[in-house]
Coordinates of N, CA, C and O in Angstrom, one line a residue:
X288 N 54.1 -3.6 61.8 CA 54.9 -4.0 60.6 C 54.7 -2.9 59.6 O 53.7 -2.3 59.7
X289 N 55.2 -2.7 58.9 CA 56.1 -1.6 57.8 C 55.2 -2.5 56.4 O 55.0 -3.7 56.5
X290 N 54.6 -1.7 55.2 CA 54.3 -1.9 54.1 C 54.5 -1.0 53.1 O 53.9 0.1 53.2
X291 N 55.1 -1.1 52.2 CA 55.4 -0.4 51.1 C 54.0 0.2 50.3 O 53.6 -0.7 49.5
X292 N 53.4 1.2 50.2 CA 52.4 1.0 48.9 C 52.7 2.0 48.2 O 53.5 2.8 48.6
X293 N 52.0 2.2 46.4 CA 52.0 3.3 45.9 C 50.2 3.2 45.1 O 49.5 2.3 44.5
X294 N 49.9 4.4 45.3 CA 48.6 4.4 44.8 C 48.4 4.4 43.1 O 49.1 5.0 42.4
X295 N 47.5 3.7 42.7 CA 47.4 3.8 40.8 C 45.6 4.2 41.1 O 44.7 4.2 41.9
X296 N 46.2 4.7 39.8 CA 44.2 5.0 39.2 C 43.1 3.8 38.8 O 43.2 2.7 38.2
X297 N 42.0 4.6 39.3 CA 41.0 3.6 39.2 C 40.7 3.7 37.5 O 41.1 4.5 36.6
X298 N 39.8 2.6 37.5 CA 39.5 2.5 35.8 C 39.1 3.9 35.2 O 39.3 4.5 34.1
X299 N 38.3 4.2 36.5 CA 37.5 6.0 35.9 C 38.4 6.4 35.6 O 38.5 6.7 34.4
X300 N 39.6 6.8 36.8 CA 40.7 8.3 36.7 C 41.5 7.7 35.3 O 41.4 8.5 34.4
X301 N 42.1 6.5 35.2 CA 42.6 6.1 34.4 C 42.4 6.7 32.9 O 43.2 7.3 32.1
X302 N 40.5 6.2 32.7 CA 40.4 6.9 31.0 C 40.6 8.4 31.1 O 40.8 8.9 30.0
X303 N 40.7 9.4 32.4 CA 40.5 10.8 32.0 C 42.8 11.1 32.4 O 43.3 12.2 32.6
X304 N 43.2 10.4 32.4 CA 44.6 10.9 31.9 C 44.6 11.5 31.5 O 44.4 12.7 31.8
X305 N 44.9 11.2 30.6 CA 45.4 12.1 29.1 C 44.8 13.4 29.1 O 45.2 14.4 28.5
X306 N 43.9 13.5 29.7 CA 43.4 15.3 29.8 C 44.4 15.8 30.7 O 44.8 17.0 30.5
X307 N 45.0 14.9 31.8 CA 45.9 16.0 32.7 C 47.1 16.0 32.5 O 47.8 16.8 33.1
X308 N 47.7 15.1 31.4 CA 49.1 15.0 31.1 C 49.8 13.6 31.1 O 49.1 12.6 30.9
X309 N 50.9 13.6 31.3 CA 51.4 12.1 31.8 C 51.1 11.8 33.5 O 50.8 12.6 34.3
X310 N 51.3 10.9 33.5 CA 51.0 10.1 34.9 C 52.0 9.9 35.4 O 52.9 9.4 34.8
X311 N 52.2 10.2 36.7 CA 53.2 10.1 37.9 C 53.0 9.3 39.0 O 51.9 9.5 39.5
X312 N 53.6 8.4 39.5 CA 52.8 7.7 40.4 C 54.3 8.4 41.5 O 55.4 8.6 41.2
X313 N 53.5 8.8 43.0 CA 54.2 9.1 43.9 C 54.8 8.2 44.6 O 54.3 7.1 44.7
X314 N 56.3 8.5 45.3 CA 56.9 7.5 45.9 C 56.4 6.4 46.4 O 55.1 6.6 46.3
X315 N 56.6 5.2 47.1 CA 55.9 4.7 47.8 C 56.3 5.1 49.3 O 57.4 5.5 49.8
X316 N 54.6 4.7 50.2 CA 55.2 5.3 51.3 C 54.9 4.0 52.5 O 54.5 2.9 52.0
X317 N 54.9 4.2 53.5 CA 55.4 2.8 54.5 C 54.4 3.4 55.4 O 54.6 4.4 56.0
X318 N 53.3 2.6 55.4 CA 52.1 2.3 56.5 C 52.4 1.0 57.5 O 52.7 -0.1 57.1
X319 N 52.1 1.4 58.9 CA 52.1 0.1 59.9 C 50.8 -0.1 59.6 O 49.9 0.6 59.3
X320 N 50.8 -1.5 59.7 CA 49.7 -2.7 60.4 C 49.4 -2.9 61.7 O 50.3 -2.7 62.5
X321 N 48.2 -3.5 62.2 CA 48.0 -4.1 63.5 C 48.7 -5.2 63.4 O 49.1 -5.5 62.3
X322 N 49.0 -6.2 64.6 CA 49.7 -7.7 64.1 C 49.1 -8.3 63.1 O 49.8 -8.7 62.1
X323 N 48.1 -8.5 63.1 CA 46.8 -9.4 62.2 C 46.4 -9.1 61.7 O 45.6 -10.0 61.4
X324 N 46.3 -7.9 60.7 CA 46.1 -7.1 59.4 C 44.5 -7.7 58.9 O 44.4 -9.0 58.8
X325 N 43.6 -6.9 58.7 CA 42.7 -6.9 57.8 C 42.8 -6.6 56.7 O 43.3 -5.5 56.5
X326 N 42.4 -7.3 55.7 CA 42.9 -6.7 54.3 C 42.2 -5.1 53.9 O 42.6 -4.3 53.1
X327 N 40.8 -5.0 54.9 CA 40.0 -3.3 55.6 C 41.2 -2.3 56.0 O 41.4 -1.2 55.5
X328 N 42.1 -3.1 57.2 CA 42.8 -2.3 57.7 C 44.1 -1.8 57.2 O 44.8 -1.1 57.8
X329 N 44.2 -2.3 55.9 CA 45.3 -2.2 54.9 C 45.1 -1.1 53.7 O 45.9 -0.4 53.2
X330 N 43.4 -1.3 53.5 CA 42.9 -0.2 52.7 C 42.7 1.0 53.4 O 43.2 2.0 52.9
X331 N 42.0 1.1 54.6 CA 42.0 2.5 55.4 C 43.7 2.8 55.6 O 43.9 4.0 55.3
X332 N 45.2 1.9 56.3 CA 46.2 2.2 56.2 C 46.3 3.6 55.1 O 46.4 4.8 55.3
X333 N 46.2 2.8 54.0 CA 47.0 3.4 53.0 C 45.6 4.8 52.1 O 46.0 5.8 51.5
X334 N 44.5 4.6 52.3 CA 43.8 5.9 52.4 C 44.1 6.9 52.9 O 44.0 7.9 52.1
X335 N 44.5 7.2 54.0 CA 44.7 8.2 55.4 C 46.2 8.3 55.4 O 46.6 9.3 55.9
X336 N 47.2 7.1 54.7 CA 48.4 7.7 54.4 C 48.3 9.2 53.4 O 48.5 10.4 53.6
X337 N 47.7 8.4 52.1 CA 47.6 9.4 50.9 C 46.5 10.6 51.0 O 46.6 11.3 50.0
X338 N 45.5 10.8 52.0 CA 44.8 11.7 52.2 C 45.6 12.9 53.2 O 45.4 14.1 53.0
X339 N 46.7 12.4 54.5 CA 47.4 13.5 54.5 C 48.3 14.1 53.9 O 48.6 15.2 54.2
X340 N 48.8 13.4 52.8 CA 50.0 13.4 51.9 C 49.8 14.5 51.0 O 50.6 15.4 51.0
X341 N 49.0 14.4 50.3 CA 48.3 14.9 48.9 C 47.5 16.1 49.1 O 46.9 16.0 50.2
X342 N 47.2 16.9 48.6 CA 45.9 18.2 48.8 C 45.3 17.4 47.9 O 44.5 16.9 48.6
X343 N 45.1 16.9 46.7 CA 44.1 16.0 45.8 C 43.6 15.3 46.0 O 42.5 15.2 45.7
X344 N 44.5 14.2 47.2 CA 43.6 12.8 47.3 C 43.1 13.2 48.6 O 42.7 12.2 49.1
X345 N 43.0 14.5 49.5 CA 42.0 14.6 50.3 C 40.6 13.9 50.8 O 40.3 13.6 51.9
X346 N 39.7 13.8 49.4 CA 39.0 12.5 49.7 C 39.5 11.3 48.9 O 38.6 11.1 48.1
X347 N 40.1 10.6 48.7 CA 41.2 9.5 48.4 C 40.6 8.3 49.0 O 40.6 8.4 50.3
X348 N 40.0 6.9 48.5 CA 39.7 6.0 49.0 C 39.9 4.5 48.0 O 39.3 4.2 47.0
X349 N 40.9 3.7 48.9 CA 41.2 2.8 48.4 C 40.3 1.6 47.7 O 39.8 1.0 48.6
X350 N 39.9 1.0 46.6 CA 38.9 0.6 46.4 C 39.5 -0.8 45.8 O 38.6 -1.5 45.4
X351 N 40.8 -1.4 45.6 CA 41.4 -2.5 45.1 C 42.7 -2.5 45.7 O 43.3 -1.4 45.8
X352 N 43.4 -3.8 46.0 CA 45.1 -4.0 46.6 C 45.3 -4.9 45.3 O 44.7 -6.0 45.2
X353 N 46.0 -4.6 44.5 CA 46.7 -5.4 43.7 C 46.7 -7.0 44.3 O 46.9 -7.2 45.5
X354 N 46.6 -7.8 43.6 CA 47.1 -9.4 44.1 C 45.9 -9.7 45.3 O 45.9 -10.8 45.9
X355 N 44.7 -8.5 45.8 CA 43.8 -9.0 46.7 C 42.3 -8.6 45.7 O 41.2 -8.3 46.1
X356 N 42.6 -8.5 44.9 CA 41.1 -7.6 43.9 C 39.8 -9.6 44.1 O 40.0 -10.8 43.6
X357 N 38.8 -9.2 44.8 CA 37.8 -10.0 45.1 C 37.9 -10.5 46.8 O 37.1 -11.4 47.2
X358 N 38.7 -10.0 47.3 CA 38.9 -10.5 48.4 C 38.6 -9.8 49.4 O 39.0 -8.6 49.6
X359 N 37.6 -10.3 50.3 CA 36.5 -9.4 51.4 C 37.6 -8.7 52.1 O 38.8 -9.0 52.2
X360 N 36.8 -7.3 52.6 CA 38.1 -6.8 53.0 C 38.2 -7.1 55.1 O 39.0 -6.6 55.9
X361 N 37.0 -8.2 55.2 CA 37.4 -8.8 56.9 C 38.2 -9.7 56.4 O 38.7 -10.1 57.4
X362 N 38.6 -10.3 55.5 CA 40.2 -11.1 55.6 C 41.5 -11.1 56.3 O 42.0 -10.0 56.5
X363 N 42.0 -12.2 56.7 CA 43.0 -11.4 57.5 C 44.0 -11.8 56.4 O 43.7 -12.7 55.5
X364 N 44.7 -11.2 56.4 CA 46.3 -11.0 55.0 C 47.1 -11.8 56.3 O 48.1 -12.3 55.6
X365 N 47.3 -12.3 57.4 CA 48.2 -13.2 57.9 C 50.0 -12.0 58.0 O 50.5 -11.5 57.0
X366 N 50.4 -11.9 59.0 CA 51.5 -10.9 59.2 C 52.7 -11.0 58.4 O 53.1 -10.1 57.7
X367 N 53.2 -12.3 58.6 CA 54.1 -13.3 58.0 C 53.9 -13.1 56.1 O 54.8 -13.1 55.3
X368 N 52.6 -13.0 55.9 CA 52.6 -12.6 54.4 C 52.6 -11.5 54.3 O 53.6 -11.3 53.6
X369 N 52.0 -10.2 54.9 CA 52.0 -8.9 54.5 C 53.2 -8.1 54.7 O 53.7 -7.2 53.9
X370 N 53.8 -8.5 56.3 CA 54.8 -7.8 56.9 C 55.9 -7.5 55.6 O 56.1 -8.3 54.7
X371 N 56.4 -6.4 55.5 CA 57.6 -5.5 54.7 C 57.0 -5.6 53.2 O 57.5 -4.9 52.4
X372 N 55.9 -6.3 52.7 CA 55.4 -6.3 51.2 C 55.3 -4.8 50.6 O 55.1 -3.6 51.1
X373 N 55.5 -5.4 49.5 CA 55.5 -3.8 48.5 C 54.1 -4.2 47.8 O 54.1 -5.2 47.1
X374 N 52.9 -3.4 48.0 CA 51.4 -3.5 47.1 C 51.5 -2.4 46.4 O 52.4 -1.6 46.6
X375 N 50.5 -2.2 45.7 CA 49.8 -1.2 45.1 C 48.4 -1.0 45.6 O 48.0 -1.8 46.3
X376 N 47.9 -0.3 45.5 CA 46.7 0.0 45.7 C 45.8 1.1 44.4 O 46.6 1.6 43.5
X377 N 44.8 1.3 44.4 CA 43.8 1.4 43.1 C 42.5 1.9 44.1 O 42.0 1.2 45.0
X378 N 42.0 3.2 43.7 CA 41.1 4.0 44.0 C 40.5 5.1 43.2 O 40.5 5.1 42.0
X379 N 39.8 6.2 44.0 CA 39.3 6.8 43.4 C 39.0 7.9 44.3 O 39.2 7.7 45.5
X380 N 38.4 9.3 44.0 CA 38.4 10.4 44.9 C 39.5 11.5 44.9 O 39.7 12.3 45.8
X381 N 40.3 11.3 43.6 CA 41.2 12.5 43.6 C 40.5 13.5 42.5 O 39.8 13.4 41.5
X382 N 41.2 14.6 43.5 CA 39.7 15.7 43.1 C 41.1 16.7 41.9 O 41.8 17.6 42.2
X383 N 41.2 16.0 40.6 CA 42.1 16.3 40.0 C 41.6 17.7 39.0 O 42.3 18.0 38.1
X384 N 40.3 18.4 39.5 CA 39.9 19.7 38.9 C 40.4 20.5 40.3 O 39.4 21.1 40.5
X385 N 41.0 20.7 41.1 CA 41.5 21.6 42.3 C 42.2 22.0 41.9 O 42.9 21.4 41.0
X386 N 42.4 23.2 42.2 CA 43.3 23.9 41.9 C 44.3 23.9 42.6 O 45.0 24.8 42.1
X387 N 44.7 23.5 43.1 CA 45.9 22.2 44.0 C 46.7 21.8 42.8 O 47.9 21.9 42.7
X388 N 46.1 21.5 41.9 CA 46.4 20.2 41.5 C 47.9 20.5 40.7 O 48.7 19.5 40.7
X389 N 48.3 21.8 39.9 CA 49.4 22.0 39.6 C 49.3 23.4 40.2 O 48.4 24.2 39.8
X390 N 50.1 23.6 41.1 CA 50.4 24.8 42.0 C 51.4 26.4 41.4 O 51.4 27.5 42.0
X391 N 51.9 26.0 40.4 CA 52.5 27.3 39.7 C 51.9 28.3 38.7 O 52.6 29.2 38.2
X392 N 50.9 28.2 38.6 CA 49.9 29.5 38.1 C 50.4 29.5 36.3 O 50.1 28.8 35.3
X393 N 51.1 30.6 36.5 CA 51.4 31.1 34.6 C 52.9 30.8 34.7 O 53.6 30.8 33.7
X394 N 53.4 30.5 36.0 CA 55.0 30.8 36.3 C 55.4 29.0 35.4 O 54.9 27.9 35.8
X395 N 56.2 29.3 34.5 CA 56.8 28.2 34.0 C 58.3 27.5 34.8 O 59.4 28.1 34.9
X396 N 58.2 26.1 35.2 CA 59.1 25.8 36.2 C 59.0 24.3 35.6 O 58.6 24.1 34.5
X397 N 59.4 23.4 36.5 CA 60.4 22.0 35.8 C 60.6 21.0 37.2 O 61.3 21.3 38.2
X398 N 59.7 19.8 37.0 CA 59.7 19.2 38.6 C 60.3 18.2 37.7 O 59.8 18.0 36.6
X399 N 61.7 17.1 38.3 CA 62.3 16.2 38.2 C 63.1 15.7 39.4 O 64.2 15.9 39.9
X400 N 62.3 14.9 39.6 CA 62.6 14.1 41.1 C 63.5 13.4 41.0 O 64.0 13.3 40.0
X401 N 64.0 12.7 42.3 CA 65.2 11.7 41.9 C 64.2 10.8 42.0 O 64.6 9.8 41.4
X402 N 63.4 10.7 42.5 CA 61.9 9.0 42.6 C 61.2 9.1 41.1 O 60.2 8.5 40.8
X403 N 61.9 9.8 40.6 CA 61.1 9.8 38.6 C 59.7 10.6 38.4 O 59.0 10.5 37.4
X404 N 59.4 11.2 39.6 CA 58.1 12.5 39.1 C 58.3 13.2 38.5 O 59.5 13.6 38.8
X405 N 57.8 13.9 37.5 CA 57.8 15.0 36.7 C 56.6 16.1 36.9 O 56.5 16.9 35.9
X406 N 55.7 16.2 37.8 CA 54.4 16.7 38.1 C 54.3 17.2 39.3 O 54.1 16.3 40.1
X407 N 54.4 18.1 39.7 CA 53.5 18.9 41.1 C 52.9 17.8 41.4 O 52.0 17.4 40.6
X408 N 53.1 17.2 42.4 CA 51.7 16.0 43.1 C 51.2 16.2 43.9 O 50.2 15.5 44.3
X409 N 51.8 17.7 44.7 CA 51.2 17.9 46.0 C 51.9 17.7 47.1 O 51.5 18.2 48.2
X410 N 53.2 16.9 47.0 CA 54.1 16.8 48.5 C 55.0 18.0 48.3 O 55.5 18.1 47.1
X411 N 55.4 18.9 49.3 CA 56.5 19.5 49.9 C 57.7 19.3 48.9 O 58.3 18.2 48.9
X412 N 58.0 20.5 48.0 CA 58.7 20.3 47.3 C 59.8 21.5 47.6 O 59.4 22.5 48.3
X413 N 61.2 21.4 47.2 CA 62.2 22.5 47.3 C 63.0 22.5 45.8 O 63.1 21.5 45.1
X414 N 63.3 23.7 45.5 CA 64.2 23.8 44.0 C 65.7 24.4 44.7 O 66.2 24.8 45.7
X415 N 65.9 24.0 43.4 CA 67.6 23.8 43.3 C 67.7 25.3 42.9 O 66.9 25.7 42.0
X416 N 68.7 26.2 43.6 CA 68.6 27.7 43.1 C 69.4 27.9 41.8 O 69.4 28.7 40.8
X417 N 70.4 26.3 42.1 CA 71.2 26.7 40.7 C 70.6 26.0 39.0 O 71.1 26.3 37.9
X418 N 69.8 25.4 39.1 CA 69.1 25.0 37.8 C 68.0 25.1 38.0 O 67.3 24.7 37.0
X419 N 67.4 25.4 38.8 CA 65.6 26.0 39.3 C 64.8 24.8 39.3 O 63.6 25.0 39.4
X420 N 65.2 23.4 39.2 CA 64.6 22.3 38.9 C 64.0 21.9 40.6 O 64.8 21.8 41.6
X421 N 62.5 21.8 40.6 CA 61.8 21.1 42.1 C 61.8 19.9 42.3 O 61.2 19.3 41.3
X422 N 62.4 19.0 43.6 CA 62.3 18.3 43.8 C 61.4 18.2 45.6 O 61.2 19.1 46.4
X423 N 61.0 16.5 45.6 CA 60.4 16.4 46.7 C 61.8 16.3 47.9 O 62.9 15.8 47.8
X424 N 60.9 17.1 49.3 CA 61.8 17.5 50.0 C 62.4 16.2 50.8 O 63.4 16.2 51.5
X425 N 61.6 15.0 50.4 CA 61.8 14.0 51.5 C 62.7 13.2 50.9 O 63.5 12.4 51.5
X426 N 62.6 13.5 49.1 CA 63.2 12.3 48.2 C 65.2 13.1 48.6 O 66.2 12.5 48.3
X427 N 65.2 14.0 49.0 CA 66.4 14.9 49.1 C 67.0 15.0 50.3 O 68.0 15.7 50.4
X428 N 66.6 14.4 51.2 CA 66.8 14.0 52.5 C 66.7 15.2 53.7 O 67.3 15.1 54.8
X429 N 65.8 16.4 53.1 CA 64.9 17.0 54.2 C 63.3 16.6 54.7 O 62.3 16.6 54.1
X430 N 63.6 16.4 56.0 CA 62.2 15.9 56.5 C 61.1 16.7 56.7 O 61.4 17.8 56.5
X431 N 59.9 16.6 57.0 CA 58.9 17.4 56.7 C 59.0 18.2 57.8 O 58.5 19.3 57.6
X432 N 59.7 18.0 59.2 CA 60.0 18.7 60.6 C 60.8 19.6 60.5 O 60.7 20.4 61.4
X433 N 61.8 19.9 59.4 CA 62.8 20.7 59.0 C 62.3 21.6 58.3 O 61.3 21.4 57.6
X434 N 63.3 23.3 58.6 CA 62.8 23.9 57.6 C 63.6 23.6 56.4 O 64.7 23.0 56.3
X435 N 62.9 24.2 55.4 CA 63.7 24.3 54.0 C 64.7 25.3 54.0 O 64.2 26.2 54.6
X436 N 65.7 25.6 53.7 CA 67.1 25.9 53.2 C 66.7 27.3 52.5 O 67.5 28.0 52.0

């Protein structure tokens, strides 16, 4: 089954914002479940989505699911409840001193997504030659399998 998540900051990353700018939260992206879902196997899901996704969240580890915060994570979430749900998730482990983290050096440039990012986040991005504005390649409907244009 298919799950919508998008990742938010943990209380830590939370207070150190404002040092990196505005906050972006990345598309949401669609993790399978086993039939029987652990509310464990929903947190590692979506870990290992956003640790291949991301150069930041490389070590990336899910530490709260919205609407499950106190809830062991051998629970079963029941398929019928989880199946197609949109969560959030809330962690910690983005290594936001990398030098990853905004990829254009001195070069001044302009990220405006059609999914509402304004920030280098780390996914595969392509610019428009005629207004130089970067967008994510997937929100544009090139897949990660394709080359870029």
């Amino acid at each position: 089954r298919g799950l919508g998540l998008g990742p938010g900051p943990s209380k830590a990353a939370a207070s150190k914002q404002h040092k990196y700018g505005i906050e972006t939260k990345p598309p949401p992206e669609v993790v399978l479940l086993p039939p029987d879902p652990l509310l464990g196997d929903l947190k590692a899901a979506a870990a290992k989505c956003f640790q291949e996704l991301y150069v930041v969240l490389a070590k990336y580890r899910v530490k709260v699911v919205v609407g499950f915060e106190g809830v062991a994570d051998k629970t079963r979430l029941g398929a019928k409840k989880i199946g197609g749900a949109m969560v959030e998730v809330h962690g910690e482990g983005a290594d936001l001193e990398s030098e990853f983290r905004y990829q254009g050096g001195l070069d001044q440039w302009v990220v405006r997504c059609v999914c509402g990012t304004c920030d280098d986040d780390g996914e595969r991005m392509i610019a428009c030659d005629a207004c130089e504005v970067w967008m994510h390649t997937r929100c544009v409907g090139i897949v990660d399998s394709q080359s870029t244009p």
